[in-house]
Coordinates of C-alpha atoms in Angstrom, one line a residue:
X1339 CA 19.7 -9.6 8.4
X1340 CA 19.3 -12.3 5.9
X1341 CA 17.7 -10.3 3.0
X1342 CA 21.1 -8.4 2.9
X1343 CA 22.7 -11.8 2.1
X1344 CA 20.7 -12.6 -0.7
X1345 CA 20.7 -9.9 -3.3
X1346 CA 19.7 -12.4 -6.1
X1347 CA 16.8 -13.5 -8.3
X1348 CA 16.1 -17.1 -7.1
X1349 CA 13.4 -17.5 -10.1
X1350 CA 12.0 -15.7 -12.8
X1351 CA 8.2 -17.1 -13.9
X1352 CA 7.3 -16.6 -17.5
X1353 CA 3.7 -17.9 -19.1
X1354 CA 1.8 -16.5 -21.8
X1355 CA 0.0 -13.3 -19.9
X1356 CA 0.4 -9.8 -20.6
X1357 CA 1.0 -8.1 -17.2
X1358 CA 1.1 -9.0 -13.4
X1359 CA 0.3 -6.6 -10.8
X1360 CA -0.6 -8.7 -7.7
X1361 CA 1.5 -11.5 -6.1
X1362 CA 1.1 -13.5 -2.7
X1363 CA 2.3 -16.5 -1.2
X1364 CA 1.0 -19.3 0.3
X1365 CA 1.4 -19.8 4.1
X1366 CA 1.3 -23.2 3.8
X1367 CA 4.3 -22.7 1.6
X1368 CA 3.3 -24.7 -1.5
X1369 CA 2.4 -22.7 -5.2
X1370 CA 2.8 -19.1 -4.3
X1371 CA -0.1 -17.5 -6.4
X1372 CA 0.6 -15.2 -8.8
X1373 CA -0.8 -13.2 -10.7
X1374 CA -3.0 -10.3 -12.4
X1375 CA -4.2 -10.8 -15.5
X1376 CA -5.5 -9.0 -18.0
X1377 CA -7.9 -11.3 -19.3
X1378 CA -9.2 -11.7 -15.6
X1379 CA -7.5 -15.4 -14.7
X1380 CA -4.9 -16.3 -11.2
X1381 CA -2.1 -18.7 -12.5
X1382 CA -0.8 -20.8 -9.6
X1383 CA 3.3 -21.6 -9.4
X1384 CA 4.9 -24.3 -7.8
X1385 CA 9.1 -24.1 -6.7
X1386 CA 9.9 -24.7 -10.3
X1387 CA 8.3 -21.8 -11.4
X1388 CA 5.7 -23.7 -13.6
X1389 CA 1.8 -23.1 -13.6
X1390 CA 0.3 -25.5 -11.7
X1391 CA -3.7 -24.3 -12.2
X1392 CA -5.4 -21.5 -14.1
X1393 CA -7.9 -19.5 -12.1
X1394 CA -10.8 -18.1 -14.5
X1395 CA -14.2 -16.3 -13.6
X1396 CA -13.7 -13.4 -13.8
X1397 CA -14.7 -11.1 -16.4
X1398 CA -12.4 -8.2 -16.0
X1399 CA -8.8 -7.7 -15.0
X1400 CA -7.6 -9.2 -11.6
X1401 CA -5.9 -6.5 -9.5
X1402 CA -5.4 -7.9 -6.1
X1403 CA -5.0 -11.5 -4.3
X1404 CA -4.8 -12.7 -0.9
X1405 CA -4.3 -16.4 0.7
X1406 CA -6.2 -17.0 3.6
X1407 CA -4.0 -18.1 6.7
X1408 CA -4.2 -21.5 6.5
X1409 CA -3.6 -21.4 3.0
X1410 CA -6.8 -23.3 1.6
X1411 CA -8.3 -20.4 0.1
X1412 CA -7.2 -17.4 -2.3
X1413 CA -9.5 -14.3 -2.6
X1414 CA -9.1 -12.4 -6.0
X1415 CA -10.5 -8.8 -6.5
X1416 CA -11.4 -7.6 -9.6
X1417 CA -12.1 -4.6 -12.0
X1418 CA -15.6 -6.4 -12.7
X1419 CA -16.0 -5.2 -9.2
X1420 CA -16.4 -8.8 -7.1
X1421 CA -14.6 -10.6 -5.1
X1422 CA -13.9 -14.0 -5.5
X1423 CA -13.1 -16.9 -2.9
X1424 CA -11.5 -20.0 -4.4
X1425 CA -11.0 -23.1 -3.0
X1426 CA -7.6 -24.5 -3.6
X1427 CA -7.9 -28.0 -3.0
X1428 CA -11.1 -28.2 -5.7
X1429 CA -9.4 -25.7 -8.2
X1430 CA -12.6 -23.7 -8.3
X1431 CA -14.8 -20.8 -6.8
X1432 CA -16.1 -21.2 -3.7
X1433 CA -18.2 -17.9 -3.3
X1434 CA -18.8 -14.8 -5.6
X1435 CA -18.6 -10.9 -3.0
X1436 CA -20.4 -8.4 -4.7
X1437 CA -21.4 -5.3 -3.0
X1438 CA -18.8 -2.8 -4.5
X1439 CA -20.3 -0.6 -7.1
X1440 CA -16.8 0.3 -9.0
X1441 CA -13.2 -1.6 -9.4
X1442 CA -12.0 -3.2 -6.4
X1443 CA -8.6 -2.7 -5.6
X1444 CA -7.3 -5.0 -3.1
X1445 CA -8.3 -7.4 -0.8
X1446 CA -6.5 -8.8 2.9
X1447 CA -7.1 -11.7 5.4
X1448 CA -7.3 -11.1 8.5
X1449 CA -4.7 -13.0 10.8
X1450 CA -7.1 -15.7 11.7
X1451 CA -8.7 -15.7 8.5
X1452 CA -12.9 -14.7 9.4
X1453 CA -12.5 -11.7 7.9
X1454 CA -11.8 -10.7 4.3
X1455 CA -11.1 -6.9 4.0
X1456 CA -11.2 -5.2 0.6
X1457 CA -10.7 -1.5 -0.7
X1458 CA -12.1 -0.4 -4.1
X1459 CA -12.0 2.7 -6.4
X1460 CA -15.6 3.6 -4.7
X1461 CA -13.6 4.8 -1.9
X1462 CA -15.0 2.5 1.0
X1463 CA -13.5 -0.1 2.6
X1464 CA -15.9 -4.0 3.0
X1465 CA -15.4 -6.5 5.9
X1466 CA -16.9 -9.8 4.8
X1467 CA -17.8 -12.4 6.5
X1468 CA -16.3 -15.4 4.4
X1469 CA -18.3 -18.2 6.5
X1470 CA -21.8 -16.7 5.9
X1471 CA -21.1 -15.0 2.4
X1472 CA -22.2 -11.4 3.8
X1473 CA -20.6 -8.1 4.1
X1474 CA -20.8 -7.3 7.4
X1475 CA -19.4 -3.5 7.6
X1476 CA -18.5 -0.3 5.4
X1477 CA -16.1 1.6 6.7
X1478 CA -16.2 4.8 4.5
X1479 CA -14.3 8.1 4.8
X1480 CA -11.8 8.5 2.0
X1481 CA -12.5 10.6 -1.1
X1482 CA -10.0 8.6 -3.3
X1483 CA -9.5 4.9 -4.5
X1484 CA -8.6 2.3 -2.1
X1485 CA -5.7 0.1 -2.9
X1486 CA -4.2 -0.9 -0.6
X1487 CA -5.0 -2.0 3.2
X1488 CA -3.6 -4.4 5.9
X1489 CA -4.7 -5.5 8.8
X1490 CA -2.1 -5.4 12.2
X1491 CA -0.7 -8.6 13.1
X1492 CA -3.1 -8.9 16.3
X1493 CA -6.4 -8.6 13.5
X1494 CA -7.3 -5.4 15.8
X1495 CA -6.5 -2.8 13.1
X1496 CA -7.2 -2.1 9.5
X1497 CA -4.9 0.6 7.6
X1498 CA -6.2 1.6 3.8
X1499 CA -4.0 3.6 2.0
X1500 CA -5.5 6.1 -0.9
X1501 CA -5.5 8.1 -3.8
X1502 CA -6.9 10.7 -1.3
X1503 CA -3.0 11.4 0.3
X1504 CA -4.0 10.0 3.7
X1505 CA -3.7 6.5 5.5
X1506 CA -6.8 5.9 7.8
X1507 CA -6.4 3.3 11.1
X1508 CA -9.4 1.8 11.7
X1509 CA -10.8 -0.6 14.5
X1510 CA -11.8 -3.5 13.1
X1511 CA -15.0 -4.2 15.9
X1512 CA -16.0 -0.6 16.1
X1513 CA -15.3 0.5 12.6
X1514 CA -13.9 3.7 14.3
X1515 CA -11.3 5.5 12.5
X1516 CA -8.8 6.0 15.1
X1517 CA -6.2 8.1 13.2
X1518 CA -5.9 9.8 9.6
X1519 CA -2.4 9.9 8.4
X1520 CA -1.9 12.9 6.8
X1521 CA 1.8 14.1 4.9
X1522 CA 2.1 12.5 1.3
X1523 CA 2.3 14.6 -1.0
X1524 CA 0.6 12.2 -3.9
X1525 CA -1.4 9.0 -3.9
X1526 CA -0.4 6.2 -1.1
X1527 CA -0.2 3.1 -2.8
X1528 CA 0.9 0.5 0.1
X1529 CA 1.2 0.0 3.7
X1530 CA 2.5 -2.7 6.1
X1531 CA 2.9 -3.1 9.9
X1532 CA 5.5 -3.5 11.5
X1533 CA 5.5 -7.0 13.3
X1534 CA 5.0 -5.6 16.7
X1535 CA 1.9 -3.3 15.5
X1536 CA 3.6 -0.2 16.6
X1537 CA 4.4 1.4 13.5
X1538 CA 3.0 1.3 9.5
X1539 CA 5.1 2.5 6.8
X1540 CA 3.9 3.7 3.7
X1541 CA 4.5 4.1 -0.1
X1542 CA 3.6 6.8 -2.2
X1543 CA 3.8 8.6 -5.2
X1544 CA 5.8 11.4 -4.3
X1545 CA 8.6 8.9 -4.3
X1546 CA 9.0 8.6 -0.8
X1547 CA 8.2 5.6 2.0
X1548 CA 6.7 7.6 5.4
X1549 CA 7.4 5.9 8.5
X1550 CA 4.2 6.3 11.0
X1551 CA 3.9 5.8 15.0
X1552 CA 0.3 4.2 15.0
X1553 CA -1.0 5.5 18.7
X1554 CA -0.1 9.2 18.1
X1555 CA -0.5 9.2 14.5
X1556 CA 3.2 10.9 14.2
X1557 CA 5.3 10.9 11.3
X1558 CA 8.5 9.3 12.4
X1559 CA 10.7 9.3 9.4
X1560 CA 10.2 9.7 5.8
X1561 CA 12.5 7.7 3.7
X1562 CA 14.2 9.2 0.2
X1563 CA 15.9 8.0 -2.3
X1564 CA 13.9 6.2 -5.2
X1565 CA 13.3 8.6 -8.0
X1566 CA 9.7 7.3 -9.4
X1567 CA 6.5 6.1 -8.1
X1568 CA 6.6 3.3 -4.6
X1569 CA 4.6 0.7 -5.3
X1570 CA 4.9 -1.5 -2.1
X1571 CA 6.6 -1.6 1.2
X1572 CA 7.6 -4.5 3.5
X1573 CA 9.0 -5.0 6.7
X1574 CA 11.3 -7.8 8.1
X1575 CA 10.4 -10.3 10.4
X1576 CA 12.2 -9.0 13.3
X1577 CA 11.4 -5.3 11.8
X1578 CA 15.1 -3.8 11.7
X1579 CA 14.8 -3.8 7.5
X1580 CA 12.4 -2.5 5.3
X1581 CA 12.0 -3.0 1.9
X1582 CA 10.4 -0.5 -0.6
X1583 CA 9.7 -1.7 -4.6
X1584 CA 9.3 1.4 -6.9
X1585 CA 8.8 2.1 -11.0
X1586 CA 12.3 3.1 -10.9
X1587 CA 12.7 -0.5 -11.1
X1588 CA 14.8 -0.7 -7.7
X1589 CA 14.1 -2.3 -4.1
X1590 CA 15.7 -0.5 -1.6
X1591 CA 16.4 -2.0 1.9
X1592 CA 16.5 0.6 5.0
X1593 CA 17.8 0.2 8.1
X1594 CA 15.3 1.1 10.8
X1595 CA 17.2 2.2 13.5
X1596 CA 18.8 4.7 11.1
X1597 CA 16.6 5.5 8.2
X1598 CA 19.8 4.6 6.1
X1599 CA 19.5 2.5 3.2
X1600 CA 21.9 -0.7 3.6
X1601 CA 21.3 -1.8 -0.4
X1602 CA 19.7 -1.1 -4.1
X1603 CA 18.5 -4.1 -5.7
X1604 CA 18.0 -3.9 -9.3
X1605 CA 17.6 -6.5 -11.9
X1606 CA 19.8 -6.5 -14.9
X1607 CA 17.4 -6.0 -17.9
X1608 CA 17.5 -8.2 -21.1
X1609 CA 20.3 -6.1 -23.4
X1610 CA 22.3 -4.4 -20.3
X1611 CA 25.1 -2.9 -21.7
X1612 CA 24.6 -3.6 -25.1
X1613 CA 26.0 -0.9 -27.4
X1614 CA 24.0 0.4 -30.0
X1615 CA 25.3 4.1 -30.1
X1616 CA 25.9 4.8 -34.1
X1617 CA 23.7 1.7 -35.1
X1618 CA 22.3 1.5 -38.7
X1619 CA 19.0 -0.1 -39.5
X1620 CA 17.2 0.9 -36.9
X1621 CA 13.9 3.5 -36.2
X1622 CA 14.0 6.3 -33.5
X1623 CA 11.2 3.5 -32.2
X1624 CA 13.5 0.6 -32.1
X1625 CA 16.5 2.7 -30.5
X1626 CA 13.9 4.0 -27.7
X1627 CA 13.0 0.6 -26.7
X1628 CA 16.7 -1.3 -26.7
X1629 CA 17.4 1.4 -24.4
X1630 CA 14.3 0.8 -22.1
X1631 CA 15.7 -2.7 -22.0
X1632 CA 19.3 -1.4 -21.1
X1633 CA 21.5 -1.1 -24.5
X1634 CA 23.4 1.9 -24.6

């Protein structure tokens, strides 16, 4: 229960980039990797929060990155629809993935690191070989974007969540799609096992995080209380919390046991507070944005 002791920013990472949407952390726990960018480059961040190396090859925007378990190589998927491997110790790319024919979406190591998963907006799922440079399966079966997937912590199963409403299971050696996940209302945007491989959660954007038993394919519980999109879902360690990050600029964390939620995380945004209610001076515009940014 240590994430309920800790409801604090421990560093804020600023550079000169647009937007981030991807984020991942080194196992080896030196500079946790961050982040998309728009003009398709990976930053790299040591504790201090400082960029450490600037990633650049591709040639569109970077949506999706994934260390490898050892931590000596980060994959980056792209809108230019590639994947890249780099190597961390050299600074540069190792090996260029191409195979997708549109955006690809996301990408995953599996738990001992042979196999690099990735989803794209062509609606299939790769498995690449990293050692040989090779795709060596499509698994294919959704009719929306794939952005998402995971693999179980035993490397046996792959989930892909989609645009499509659904969550597929797949096994990894058979490419068999065990189970199809059915009961989102809107697009699933993230997944994640629970440690033991028993359950998946998953975020969506109908605003709620579903709760899944993986052998029947059962929804368990369905989680409500953020009031925009989900963007991402985590479990715990020991898988009694689960976190859930959504556009309504909260994290929530939720008891397991009870489906409760034990805390709402929220950042306080640059003017909190600040009152600008009968203001002169200032354009519909310029009252619209301080308010985005938490004047009142």
């Amino acid at each position: 229960h240590s994430l309920i002791h800790l409801p604090r920013c421990l560093l804020s990472a600023e550079g000169k980039w647009r937007w981030g949407d991807a984020i991942a952390h080194s196992p080896a726990f030196i500079p946790t990797l961050i982040l998309r960018i728009e003009s398709g480059t990976s930053r790299s961040l040591v504790k201090s929060g400082e960029c450490s190396h600037t990633f650049i090859g591709h040639t569109d925007e970077v949506w999706s990155l994934a260390f490898s378990p050892d931590g000596k190589m980060l994959a980056s998927s792209s809108f230019d629809h590639t994947i890249k491997i780099w190597d961390l110790s050299l600074s540069e790319c190792r090996l260029t993935l191409d195979g997708h024919t549109d955006r690809v979406a996301a990408v995953a190591f599996s738990p001992l690191g042979q196999i690099l998963a990735s989803g794209s907006d062509d609606c299939t799922i790769r498995l690449w070989d990293v050692q040989e440079n090779r795709c060596i399966k499509v698994l294919q079966g959704h009719s929306g974007r794939v952005g998402a997937i995971a693999f179980s912590p035993d490397g046996s199963l792959l989930a892909s969540p989609s645009m499509d409403q659904t969550v597929k299971i797949w096994d990894v050696t058979t490419s068999e799609c065990l189970q199809t996940l059915k009961g989102h209302a809107s697009w699933v945007m993230a997944v994640s096992f629970s440690l033991d491989g028993r359950k998946i959660a998953s975020a969506s954007c109908d605003q709620t995080v579903k709760i899944w038993d993986i052998e029947t394919g059962s929804c368990l519980n369905t989680l409500c209380g953020h009031s925009n999109w989900v963007w991402s879902v985590a479990f715990s360690q020991d898988g009694s919390i689960l976190a859930s990050a959504s556009e309504d600029e909260t994290i929530r964390l939720w008891d397991m046991r009870s489906g409760n939620c034990l805390r709402i995380l929220k950042a306080k945004r640059p003017y909190e507070g600040m009152k600008i209610t009968g203001a002169s001076g200032l354009t519909q515009a310029q009252l619209a944005m301080l308010r985005e940014l938490g004047a009142v």
